[in-house]
Coordinates of C-alpha atoms and ligand atoms in Angstrom, one line a residue:
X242 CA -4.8 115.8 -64.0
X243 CA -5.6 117.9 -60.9
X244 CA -2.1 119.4 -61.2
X245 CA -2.4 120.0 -64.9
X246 CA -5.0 122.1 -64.1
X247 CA -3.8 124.2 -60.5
X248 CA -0.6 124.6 -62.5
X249 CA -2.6 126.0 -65.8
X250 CA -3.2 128.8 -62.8
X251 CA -7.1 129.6 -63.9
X252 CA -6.3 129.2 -67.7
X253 CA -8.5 126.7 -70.0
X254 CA -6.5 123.8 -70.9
X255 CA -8.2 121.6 -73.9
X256 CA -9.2 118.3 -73.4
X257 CA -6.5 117.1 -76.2
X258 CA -3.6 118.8 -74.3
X259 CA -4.8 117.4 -71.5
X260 CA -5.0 113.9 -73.0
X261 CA -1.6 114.3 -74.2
X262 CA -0.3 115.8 -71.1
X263 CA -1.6 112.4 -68.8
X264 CA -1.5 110.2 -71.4
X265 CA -4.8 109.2 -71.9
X266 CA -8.0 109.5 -74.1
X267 CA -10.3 112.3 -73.9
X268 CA -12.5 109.9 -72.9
X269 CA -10.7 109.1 -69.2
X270 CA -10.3 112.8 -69.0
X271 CA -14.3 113.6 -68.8
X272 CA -13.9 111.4 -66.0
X273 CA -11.7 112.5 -64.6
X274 CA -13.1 115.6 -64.5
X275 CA -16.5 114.6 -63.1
X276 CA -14.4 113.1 -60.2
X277 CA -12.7 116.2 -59.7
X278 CA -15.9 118.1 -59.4
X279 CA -17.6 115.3 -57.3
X280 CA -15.0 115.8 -54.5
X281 CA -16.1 119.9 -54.6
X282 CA -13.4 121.6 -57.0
X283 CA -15.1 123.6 -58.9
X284 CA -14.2 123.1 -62.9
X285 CA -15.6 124.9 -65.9
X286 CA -15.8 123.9 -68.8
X287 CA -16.3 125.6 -72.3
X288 CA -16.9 124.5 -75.5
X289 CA -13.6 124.8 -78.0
X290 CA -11.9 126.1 -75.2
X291 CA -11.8 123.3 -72.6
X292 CA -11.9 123.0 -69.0
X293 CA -10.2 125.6 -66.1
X294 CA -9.8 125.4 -62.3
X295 CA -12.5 128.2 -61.0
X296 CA -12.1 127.1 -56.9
X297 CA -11.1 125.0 -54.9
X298 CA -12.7 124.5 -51.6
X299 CA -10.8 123.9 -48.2
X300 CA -10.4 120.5 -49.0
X301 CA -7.8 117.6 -47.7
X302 CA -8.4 115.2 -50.2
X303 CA -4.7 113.4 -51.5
X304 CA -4.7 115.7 -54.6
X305 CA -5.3 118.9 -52.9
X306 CA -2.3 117.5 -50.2
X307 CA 0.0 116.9 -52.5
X308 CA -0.1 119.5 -55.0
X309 CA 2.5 121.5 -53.5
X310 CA 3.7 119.4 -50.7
X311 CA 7.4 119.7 -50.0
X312 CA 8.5 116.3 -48.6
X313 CA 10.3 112.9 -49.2
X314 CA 8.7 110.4 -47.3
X315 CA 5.1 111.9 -45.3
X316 CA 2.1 112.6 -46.4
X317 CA 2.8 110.5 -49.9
X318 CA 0.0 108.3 -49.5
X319 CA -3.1 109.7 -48.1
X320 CA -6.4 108.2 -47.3
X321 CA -9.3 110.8 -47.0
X322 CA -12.6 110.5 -45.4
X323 CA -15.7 112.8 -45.5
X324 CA -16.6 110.9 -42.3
X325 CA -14.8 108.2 -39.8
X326 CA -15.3 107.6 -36.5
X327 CA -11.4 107.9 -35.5
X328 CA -8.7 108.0 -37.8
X329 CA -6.5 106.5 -35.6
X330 CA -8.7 103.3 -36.3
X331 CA -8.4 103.4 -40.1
X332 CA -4.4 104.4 -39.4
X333 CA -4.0 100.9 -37.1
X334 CA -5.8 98.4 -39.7
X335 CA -3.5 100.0 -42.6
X336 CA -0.3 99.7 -41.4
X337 CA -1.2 96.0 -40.3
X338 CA -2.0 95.8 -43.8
X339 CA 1.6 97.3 -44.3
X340 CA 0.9 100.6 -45.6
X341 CA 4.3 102.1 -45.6
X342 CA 5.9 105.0 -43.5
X343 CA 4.6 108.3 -43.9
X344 CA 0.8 106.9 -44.9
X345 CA -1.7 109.7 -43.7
X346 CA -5.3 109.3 -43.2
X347 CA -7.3 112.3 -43.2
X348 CA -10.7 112.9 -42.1
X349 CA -13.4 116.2 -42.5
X350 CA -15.1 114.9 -39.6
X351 CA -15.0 112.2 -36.6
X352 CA -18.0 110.7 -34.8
X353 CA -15.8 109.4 -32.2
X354 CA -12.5 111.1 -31.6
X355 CA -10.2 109.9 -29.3
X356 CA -7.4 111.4 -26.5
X357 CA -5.5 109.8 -24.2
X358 CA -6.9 107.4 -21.6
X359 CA -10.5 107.0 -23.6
X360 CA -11.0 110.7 -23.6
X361 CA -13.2 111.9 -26.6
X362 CA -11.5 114.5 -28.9
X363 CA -14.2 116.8 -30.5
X364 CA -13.8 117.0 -34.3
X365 CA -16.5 119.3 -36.1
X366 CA -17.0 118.7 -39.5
X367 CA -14.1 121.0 -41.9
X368 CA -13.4 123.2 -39.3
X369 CA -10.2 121.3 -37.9
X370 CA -7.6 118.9 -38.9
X371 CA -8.2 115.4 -37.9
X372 CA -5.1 113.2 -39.2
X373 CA -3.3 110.4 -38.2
X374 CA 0.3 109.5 -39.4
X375 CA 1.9 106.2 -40.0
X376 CA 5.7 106.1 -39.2
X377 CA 7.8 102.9 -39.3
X378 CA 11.1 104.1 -36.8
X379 CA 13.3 101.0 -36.5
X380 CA 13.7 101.2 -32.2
X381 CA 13.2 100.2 -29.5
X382 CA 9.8 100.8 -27.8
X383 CA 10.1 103.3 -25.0
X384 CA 11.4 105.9 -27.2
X385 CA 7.9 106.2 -28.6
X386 CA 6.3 109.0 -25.9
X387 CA 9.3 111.0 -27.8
X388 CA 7.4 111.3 -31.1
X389 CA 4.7 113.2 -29.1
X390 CA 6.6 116.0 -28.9
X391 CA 8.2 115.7 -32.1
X392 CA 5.1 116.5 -33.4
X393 CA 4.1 119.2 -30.9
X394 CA 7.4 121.2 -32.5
X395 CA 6.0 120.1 -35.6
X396 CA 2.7 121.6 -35.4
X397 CA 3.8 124.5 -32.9
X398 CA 6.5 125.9 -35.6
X399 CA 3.9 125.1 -38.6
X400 CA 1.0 127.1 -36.7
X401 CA 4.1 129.9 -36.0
X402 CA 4.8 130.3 -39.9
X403 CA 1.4 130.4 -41.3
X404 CA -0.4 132.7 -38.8
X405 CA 2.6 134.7 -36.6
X406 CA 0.5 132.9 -33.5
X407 CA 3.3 131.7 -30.9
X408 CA 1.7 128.8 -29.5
X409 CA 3.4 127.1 -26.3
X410 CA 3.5 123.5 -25.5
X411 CA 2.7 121.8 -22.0
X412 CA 4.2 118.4 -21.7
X413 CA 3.3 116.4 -22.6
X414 CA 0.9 116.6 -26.1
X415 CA -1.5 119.8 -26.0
X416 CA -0.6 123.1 -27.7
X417 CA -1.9 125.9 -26.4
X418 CA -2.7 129.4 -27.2
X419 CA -3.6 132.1 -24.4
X420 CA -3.8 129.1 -22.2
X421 CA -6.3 127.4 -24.0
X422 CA -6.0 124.2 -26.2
X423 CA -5.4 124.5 -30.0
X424 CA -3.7 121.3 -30.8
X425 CA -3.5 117.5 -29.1
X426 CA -1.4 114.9 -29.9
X427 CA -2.0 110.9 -29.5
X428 CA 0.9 108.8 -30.4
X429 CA 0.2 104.7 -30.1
X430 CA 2.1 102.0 -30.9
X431 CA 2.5 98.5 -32.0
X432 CA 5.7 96.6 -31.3
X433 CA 6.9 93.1 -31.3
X434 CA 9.6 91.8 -28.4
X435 CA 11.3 95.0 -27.7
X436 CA 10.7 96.9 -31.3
X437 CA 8.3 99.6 -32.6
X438 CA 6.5 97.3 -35.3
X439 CA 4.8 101.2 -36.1
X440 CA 3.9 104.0 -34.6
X441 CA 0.6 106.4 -35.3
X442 CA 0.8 109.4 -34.6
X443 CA -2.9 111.5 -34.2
X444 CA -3.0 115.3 -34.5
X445 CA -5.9 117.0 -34.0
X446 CA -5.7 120.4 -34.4
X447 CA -8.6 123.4 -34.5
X448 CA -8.5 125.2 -37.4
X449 CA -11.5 127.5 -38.4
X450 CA -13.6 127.0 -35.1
X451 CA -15.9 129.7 -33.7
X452 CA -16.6 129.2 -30.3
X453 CA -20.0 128.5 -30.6
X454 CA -18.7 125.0 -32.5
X455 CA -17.4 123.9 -29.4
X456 CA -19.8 121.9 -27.0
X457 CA -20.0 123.7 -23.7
X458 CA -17.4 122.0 -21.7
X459 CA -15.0 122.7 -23.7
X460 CA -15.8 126.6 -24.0
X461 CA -13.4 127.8 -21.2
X462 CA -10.2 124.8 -22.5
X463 CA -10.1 125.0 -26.1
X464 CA -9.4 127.6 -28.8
X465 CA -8.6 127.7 -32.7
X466 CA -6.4 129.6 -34.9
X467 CA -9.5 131.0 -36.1
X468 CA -10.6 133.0 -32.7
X469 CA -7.2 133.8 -31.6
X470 CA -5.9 134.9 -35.3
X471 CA -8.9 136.6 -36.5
X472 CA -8.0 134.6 -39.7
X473 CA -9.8 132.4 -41.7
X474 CA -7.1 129.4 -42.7
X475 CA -6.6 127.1 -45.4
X476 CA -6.0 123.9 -43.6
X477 CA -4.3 122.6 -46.9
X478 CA -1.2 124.6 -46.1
X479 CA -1.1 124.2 -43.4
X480 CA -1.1 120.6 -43.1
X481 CA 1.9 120.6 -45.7
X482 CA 3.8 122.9 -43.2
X483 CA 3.1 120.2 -40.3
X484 CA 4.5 117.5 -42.6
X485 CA 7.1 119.0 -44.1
X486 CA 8.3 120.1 -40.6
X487 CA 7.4 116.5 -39.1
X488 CA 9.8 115.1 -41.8
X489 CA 12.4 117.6 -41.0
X490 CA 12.7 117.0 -37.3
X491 CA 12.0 113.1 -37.5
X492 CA 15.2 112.4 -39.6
X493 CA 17.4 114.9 -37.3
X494 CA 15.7 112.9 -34.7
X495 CA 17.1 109.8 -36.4
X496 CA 20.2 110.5 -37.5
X497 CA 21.3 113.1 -34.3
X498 CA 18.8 111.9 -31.6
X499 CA 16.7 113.6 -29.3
X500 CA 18.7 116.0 -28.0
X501 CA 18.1 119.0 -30.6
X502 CA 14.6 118.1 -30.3
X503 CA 14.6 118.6 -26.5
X504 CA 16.5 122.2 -27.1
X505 CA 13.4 123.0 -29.6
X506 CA 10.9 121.7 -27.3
X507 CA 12.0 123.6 -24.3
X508 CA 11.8 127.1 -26.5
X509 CA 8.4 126.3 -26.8
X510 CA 7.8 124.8 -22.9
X511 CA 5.0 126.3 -20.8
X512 CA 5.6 125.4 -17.7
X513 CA 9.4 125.2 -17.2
X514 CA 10.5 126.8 -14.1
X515 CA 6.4 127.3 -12.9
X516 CA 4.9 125.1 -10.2
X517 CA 3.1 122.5 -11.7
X518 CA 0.4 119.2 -10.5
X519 CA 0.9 116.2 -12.3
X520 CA -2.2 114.0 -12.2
X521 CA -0.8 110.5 -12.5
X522 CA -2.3 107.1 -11.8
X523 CA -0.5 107.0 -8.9
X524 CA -1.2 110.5 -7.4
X525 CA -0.7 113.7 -7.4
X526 CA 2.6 115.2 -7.1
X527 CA 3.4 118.9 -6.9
X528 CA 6.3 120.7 -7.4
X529 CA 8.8 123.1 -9.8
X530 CA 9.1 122.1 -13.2
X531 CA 12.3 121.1 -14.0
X532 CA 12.6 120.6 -17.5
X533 CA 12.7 117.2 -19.4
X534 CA 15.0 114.7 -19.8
X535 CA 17.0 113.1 -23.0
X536 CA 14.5 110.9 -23.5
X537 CA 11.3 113.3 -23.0
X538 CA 10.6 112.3 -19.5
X539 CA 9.5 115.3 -17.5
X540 CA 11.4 115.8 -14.1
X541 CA 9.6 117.7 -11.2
X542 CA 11.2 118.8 -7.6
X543 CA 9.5 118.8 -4.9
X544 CA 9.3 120.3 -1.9
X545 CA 11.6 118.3 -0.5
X546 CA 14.0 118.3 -2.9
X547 CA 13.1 115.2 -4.1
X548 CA 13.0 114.6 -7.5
X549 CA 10.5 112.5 -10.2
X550 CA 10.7 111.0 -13.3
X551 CA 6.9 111.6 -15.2
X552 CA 6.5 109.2 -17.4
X553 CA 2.5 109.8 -17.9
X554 CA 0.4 112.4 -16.3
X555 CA -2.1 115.4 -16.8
X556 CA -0.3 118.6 -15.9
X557 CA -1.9 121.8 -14.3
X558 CA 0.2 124.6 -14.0
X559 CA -0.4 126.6 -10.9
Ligands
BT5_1374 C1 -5.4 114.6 -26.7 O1 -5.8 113.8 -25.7 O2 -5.2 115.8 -26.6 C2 -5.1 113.8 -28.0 C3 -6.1 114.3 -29.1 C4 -5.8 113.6 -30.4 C5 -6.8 113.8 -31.4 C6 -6.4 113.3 -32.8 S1 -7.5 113.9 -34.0 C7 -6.8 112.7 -35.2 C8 -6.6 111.5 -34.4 N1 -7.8 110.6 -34.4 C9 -8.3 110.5 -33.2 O3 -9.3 109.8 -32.9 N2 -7.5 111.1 -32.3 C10 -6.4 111.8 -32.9 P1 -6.0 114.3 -24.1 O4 -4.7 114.9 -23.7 O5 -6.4 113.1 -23.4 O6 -7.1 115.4 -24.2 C11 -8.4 115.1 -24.3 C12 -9.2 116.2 -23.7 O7 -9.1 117.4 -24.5 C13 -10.7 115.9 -23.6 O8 -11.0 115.2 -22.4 C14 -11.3 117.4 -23.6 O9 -11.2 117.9 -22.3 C15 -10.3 118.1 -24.4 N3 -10.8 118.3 -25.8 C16 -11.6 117.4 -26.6 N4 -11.7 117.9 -27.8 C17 -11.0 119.0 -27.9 C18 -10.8 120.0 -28.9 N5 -11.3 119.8 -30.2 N6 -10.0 121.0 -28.7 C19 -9.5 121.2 -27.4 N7 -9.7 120.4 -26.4 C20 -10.4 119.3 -26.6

């Protein structure tokens, strides 16, 4: 029905060819149409001539995601939420339901957000993209820290495409832009023995922020495509971008391993070759970043010479 009516590109379309394009009575399609319009898309319609698309807003509801979406397995299935606290939650209790791979929930707004370690992630109502993704990768469990920067590619190249912005990743999940965060990543996971059962993967990523949407303590860390494009975006596309390239570099992940992912990744590196703190729960150790390894796991030198593996860690770069 929706995509009757995006593809009849601002023409009317009568409510019989609509009938007989869906398959239904005229009936179903006033419905239908008062659906439509109660999730904000704007639909006129005139006597004889019959109904035509006159706006749609910047919505993420499943119709607006997959009308135009370019991909075989993510993003098929997507829950939508005016409000939630986290979708991360909702993401959790439907794949234990057995929602399959590539299941997205979607939210305008969350009440309680979440980062890594209990952090709050701030998620203002339609100005940002709150989404979680369900994937289903049959392996073992510590390759999951490797989907995190999967998706940072993912998101990095899609913000590249749709604004020219050249964002840079700092290992291991934030996305930044002039040194301030744009994008964060979450990746949890259930498994069973030594197997990912599923994985979901949380993106948050600021959109169409001003800087007076951001709370104060985030004024000097965080940034949007908004302030540092100028641009207002339409977070429809570029969600499709972040799942179509998602898609893309999950299957060469799958079927090549992680190896070209780590060649992307280090194109888009911050703090390869700079002089780095990483704030683990063991300490603090400083040294040159080295790069990462073929798993993901970030190596720094010390001093000394001495080498570490990071498996988990907070990174300042000096
Ligand atoms: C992250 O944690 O960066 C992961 C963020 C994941 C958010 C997504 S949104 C969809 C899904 N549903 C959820 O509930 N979560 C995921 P971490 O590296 O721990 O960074 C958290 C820190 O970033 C906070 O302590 C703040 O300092 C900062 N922060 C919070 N909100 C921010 C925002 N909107 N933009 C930039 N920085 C922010």
């Amino acid at each position: 029905m929706f995509e009757a009516l995006a593809e009849a590109e601002g023409h009317y379309l009568s409510g019989q060819r609509l009938a007989d394009l869906i398959g239904c009575s005229r009936t179903a399609i006033w419905k239908n149409i008062e659906e439509l319009r109660k999730s904000g898309i704007e639909i006129e319609a005139v006597r004889k001539k019959g109904y035509r698309l006159i706006h749609l807003p910047d919505g993420l509801t499943e119709n607006e995601i997959l009308y135009g979406l370019e991909t075989k397995i993510l993003g098929k299935k997507v829950f939508h939420f005016d409000t939630t606290p986290s979708t991360q939650l909702i993401a959790h209790q439907e794949a234990a339901k057995g929602a399959p791979e590539g299941t997205m929930i979607v939210s305008e707004e969350q009440t309680s957000g979440k980062g890594r370690m209990l952090r709050d992630w701030h998620s203002s109502k339609q100005k940002g993209i709150w989404m979680s993704l369900i994937l289903r990768p049959i392996l073992p469990l510590e390759k999951a820290p490797q989907f995190t920067l999967i998706a940072a590619i993912a998101v990095a190249k899609a913000i590249e495409d749709i604004t020219g912005l050249e964002p840079q990743i700092k290992w291991p999940n934030d996305l930044l832009l002039n040194g301030k965060k744009v994008t964060g990543i979450l990746t949890e996971l259930q498994g069973e023995a030594d197997q990912i059962n599923y994985l979901i993967i949380g993106m948050g990523i600021n959109v169409n922020q001003e800087s007076k949407d951001f709370p104060d303590e985030l004024q000097e860390k965080a940034t949007s495509l908004l302030i540092e494009s100028g641009e207002k975006i339409k977070r429809k596309i570029l969600v499709q971008h972040i799942l179509k390239n998602l898609e893309k570099y999950y299957l060469i992940y799958i079927e090549k391993g992680f190896t070209p992912i780590k060649i992307i990744w280090e194109a888009y590196a911050v703090s390869i070759g700079k002089t780095i703190t990483a704030q683990t729960s063991r300490g603090n150790i400083t040294g040159i970043a080295e790069g990462i390894t073929n798993d993901g796991v970030l190596m720094i030198r010390e001093r000394d010479n001495q080498l570490h593996y990071i498996y988990s860690a907070d990174i300042l770069i000096h």
